[in-house]
Short mmCIF file of C-alpha atoms in Angstrom, two decimals:
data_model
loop_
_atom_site.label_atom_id
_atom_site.label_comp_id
_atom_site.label_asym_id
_atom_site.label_seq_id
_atom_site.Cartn_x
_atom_site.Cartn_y
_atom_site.Cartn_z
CA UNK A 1 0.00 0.00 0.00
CA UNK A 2 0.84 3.52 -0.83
CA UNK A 3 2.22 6.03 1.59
CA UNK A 4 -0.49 8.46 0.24
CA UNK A 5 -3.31 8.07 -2.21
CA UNK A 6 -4.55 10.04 -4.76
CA UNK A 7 -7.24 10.06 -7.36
CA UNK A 8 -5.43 10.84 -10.44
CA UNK A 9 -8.20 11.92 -12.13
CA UNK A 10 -8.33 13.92 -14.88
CA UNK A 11 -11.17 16.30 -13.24
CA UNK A 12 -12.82 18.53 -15.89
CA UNK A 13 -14.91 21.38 -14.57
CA UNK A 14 -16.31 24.66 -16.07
CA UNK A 15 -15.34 27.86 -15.14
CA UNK A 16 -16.66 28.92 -11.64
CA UNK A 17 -17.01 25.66 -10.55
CA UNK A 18 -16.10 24.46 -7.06
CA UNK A 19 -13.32 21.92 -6.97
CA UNK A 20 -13.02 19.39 -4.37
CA UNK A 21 -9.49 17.02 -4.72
CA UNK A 22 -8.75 14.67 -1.98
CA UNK A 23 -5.47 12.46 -0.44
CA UNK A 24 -6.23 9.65 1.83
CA UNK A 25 -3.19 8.40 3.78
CA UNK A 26 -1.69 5.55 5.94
CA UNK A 27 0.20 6.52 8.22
CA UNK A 28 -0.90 8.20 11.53
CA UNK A 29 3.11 10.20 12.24
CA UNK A 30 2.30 12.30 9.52
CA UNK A 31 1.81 16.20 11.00
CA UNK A 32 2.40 19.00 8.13
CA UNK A 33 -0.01 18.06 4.40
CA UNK A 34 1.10 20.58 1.44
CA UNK A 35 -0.72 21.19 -1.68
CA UNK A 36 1.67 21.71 -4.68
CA UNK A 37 0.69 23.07 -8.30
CA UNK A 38 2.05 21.64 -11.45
CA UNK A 39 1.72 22.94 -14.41
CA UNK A 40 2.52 21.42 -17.62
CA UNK A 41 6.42 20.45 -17.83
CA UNK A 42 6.98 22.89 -14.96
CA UNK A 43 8.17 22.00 -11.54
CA UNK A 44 5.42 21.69 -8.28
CA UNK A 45 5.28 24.75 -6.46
CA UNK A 46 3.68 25.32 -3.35
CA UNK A 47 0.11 26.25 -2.58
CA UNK A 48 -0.87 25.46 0.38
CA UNK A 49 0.39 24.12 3.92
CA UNK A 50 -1.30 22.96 6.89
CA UNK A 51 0.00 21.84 10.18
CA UNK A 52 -2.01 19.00 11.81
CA UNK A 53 -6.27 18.62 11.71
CA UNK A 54 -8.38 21.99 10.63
CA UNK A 55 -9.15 24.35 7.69
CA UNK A 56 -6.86 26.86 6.28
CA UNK A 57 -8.38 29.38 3.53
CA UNK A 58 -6.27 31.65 1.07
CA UNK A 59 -8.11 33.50 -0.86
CA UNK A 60 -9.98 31.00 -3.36
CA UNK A 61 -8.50 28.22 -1.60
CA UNK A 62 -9.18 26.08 0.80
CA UNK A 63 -7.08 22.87 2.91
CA UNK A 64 -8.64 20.94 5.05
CA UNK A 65 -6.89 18.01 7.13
CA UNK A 66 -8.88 15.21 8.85
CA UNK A 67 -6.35 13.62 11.02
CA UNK A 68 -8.80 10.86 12.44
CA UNK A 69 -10.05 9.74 9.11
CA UNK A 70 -6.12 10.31 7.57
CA UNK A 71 -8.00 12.01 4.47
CA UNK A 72 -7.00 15.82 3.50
CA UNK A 73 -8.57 18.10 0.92
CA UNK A 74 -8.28 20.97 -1.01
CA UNK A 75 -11.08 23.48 -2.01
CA UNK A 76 -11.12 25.64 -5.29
CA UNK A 77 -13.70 28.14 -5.69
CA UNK A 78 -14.74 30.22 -8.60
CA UNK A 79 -12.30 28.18 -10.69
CA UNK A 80 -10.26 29.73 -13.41
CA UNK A 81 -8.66 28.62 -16.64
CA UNK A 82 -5.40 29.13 -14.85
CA UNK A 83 -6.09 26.99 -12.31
CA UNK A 84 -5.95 23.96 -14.50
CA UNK A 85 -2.82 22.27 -13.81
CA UNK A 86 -1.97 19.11 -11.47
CA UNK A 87 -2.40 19.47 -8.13
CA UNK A 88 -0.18 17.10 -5.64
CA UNK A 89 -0.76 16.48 -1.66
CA UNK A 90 2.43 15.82 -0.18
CA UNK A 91 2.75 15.32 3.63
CA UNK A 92 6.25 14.82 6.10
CA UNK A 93 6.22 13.54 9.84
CA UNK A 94 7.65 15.53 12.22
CA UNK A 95 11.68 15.28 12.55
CA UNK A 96 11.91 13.36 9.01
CA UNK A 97 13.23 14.64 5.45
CA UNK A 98 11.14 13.07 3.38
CA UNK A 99 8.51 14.30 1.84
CA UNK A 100 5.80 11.33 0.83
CA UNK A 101 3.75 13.03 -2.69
CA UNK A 102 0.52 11.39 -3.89
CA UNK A 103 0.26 10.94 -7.54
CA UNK A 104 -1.32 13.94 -8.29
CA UNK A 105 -5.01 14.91 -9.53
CA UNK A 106 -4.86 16.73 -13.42
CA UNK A 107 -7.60 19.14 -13.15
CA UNK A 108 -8.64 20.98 -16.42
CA UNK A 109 -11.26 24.37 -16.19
CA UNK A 110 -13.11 24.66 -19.16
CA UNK A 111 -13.69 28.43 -20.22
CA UNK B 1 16.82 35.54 -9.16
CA UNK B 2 16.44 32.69 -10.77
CA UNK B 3 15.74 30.46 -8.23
CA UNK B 4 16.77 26.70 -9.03
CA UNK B 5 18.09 25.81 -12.38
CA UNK B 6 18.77 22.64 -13.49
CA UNK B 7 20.77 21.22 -16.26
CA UNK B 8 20.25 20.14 -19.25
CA UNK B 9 16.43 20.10 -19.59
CA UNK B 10 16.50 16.77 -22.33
CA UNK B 11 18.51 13.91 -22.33
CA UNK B 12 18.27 10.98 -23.99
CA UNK B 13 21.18 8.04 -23.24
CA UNK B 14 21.85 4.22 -24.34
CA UNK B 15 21.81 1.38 -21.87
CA UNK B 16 24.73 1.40 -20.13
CA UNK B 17 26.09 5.12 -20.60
CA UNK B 18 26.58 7.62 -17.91
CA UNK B 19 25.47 11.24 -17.42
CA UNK B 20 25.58 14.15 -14.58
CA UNK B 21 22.39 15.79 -13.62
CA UNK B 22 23.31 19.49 -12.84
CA UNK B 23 21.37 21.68 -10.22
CA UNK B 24 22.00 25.47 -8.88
CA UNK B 25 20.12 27.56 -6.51
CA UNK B 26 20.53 31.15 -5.72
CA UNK B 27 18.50 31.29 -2.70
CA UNK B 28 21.32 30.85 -0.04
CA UNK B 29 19.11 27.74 0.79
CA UNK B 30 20.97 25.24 3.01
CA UNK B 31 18.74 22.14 1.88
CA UNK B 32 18.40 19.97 -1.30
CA UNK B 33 16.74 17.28 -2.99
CA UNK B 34 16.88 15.37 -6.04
CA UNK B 35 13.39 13.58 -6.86
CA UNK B 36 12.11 11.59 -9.60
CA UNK B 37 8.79 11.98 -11.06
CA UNK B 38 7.34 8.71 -12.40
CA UNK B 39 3.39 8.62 -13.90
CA UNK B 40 0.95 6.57 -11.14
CA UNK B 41 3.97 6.81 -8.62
CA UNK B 42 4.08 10.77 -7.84
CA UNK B 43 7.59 12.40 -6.89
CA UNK B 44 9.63 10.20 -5.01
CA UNK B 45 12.94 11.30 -3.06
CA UNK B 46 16.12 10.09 -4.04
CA UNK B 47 18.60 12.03 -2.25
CA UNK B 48 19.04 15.03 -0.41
CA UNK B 49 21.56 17.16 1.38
CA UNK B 50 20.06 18.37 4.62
CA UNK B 51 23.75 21.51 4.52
CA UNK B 52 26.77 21.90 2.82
CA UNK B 53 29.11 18.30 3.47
CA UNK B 54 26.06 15.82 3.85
CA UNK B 55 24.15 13.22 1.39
CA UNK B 56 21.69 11.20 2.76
CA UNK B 57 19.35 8.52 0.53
CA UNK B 58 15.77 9.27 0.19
CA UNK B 59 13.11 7.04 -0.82
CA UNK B 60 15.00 5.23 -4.41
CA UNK B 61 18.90 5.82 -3.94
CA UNK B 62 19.75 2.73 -5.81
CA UNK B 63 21.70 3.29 -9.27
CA UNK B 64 22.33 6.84 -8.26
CA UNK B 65 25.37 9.15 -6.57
CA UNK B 66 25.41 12.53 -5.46
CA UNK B 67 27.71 14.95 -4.99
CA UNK B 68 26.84 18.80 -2.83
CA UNK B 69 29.67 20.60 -4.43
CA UNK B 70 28.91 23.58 -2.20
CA UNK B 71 26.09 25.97 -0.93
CA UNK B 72 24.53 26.42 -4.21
CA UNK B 73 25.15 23.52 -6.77
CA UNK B 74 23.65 19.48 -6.09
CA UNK B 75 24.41 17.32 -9.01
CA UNK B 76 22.80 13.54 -9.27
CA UNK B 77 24.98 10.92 -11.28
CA UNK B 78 23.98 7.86 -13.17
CA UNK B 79 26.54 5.56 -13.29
CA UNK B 80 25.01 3.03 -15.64
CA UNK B 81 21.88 4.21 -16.40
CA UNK B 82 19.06 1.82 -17.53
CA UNK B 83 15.54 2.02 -18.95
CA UNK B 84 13.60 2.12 -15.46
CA UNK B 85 15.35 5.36 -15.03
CA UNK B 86 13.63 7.27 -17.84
CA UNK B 87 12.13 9.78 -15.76
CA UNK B 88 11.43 13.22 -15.27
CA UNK B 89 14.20 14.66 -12.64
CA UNK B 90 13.63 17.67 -10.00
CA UNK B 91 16.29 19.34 -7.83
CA UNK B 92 14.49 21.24 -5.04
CA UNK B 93 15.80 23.47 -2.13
CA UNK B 94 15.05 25.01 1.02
CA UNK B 95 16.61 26.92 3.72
CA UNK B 96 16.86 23.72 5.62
CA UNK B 97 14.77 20.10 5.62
CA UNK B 98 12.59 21.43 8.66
CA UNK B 99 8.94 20.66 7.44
CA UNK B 100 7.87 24.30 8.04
CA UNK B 101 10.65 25.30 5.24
CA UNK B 102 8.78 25.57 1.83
CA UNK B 103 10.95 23.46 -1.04
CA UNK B 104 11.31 25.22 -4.64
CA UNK B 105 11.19 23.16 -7.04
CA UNK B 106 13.27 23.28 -10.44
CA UNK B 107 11.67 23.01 -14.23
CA UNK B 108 13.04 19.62 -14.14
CA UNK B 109 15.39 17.46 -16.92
CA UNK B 110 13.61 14.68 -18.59
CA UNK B 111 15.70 11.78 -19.04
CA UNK B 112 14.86 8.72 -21.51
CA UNK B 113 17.11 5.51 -21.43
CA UNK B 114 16.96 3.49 -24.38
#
């Protein structure tokens, strides 16, 4: 079994929509979730980063981390055009080096 | 700035051959990683360099070497590369492996063994 699971989609939404992509993982020692953007043949960069359970909102976005159920999420409302790209979870335990990614989710928003 | 770079962008190489992966950041970052991005297996951690003087294996160290020439430049090596490392390859950095430190990501070199 995976580290961390993803649903690789694709996900194809119109403009405006909300967008709901999800990570489940397995192990419990896992304390900070990130949510990277990829967009084509360009290197993740980072969107979002929560420490431990709760919400965390920036602007259109939104993480959410449910420790108990090891399942996080991140929220996209009003999508854009230029928000299609892949979007990876990634998560670390505290005092390691290694970040564990999930496969990523390709998300395209239709004009 | 240009933040990391990473050299060359396209390789391709023959069973058997060997090639240097070249990475440079100008961040005065501490920390850096060299990952491999594989489709249905995500990025996956083959080495990093938690400061200036240290390797340490990730996740899939086999068939690779390192080398942190100093502060700025990380370069991966493949010995004797073979077809199950066509990849896509990322250097990242940060200002050290601490999970609160954000890693920045190169555009990546995409690497096809034949």
């Amino acid at each position: 079994q995976k580290e961390v699971e993803q649903d690789p989609g694709p996900l194809s939404v119109p403009e405006g929509a909300i967008v709901s992509l999800n990570c489940t993982y397995s192990n419990s020692a896992f304390q900070y979730f990130m949510w990277y953007r990829q967009y084509s043949r360009k290197g993740p960069e980072l969107l979002m980063y929560t420490y431990s359970s709760g919400n965390k909102e920036d602007g259109r976005f939104t993480a959410q981390v449910d420790k108990s159920s090891k399942y996080i999420s991140l929220f996209i409302r009003d999508s854009q055009p230029s928000d299609s790209a892949t979007y990876l979870c990634a998560m670390i335990q505290t005092g390691a080096n290694n970040l564990f990614f999930g496969t990523g989710t390709r998300l395209t928003v239709i004009p | 700035n240009a933040g990391v770079t990473q050299t060359p962008k396209f390789q391709v190489l023959k069973t058997g051959q060997s090639m240097t992966l070249q990475c440079a950041q100008d961040m005065n970052h501490n920390s850096m990683y060299w990952y491999r991005q594989d489709p249905g297996m995500g990025l996956r951690l083959i080495y990093y360099s938690a400061s200036e003087g240290t390797t340490d294996k990730g996740e899939v160290p086999n068939g690779y070497n390192v080398s942190r020439l100093n502060k700025r430049e990380f370069s991966l090596r493949l010995e004797s590369a073979a077809p199950s490392q066509t990849s896509v390859y990322f250097c990242a950095s940060s200002e050290w492996t601490n999970p609160h430190n954000e890693q920045f990501f190169g555009p990546g070199t995409r690497l096809t063994v034949l």
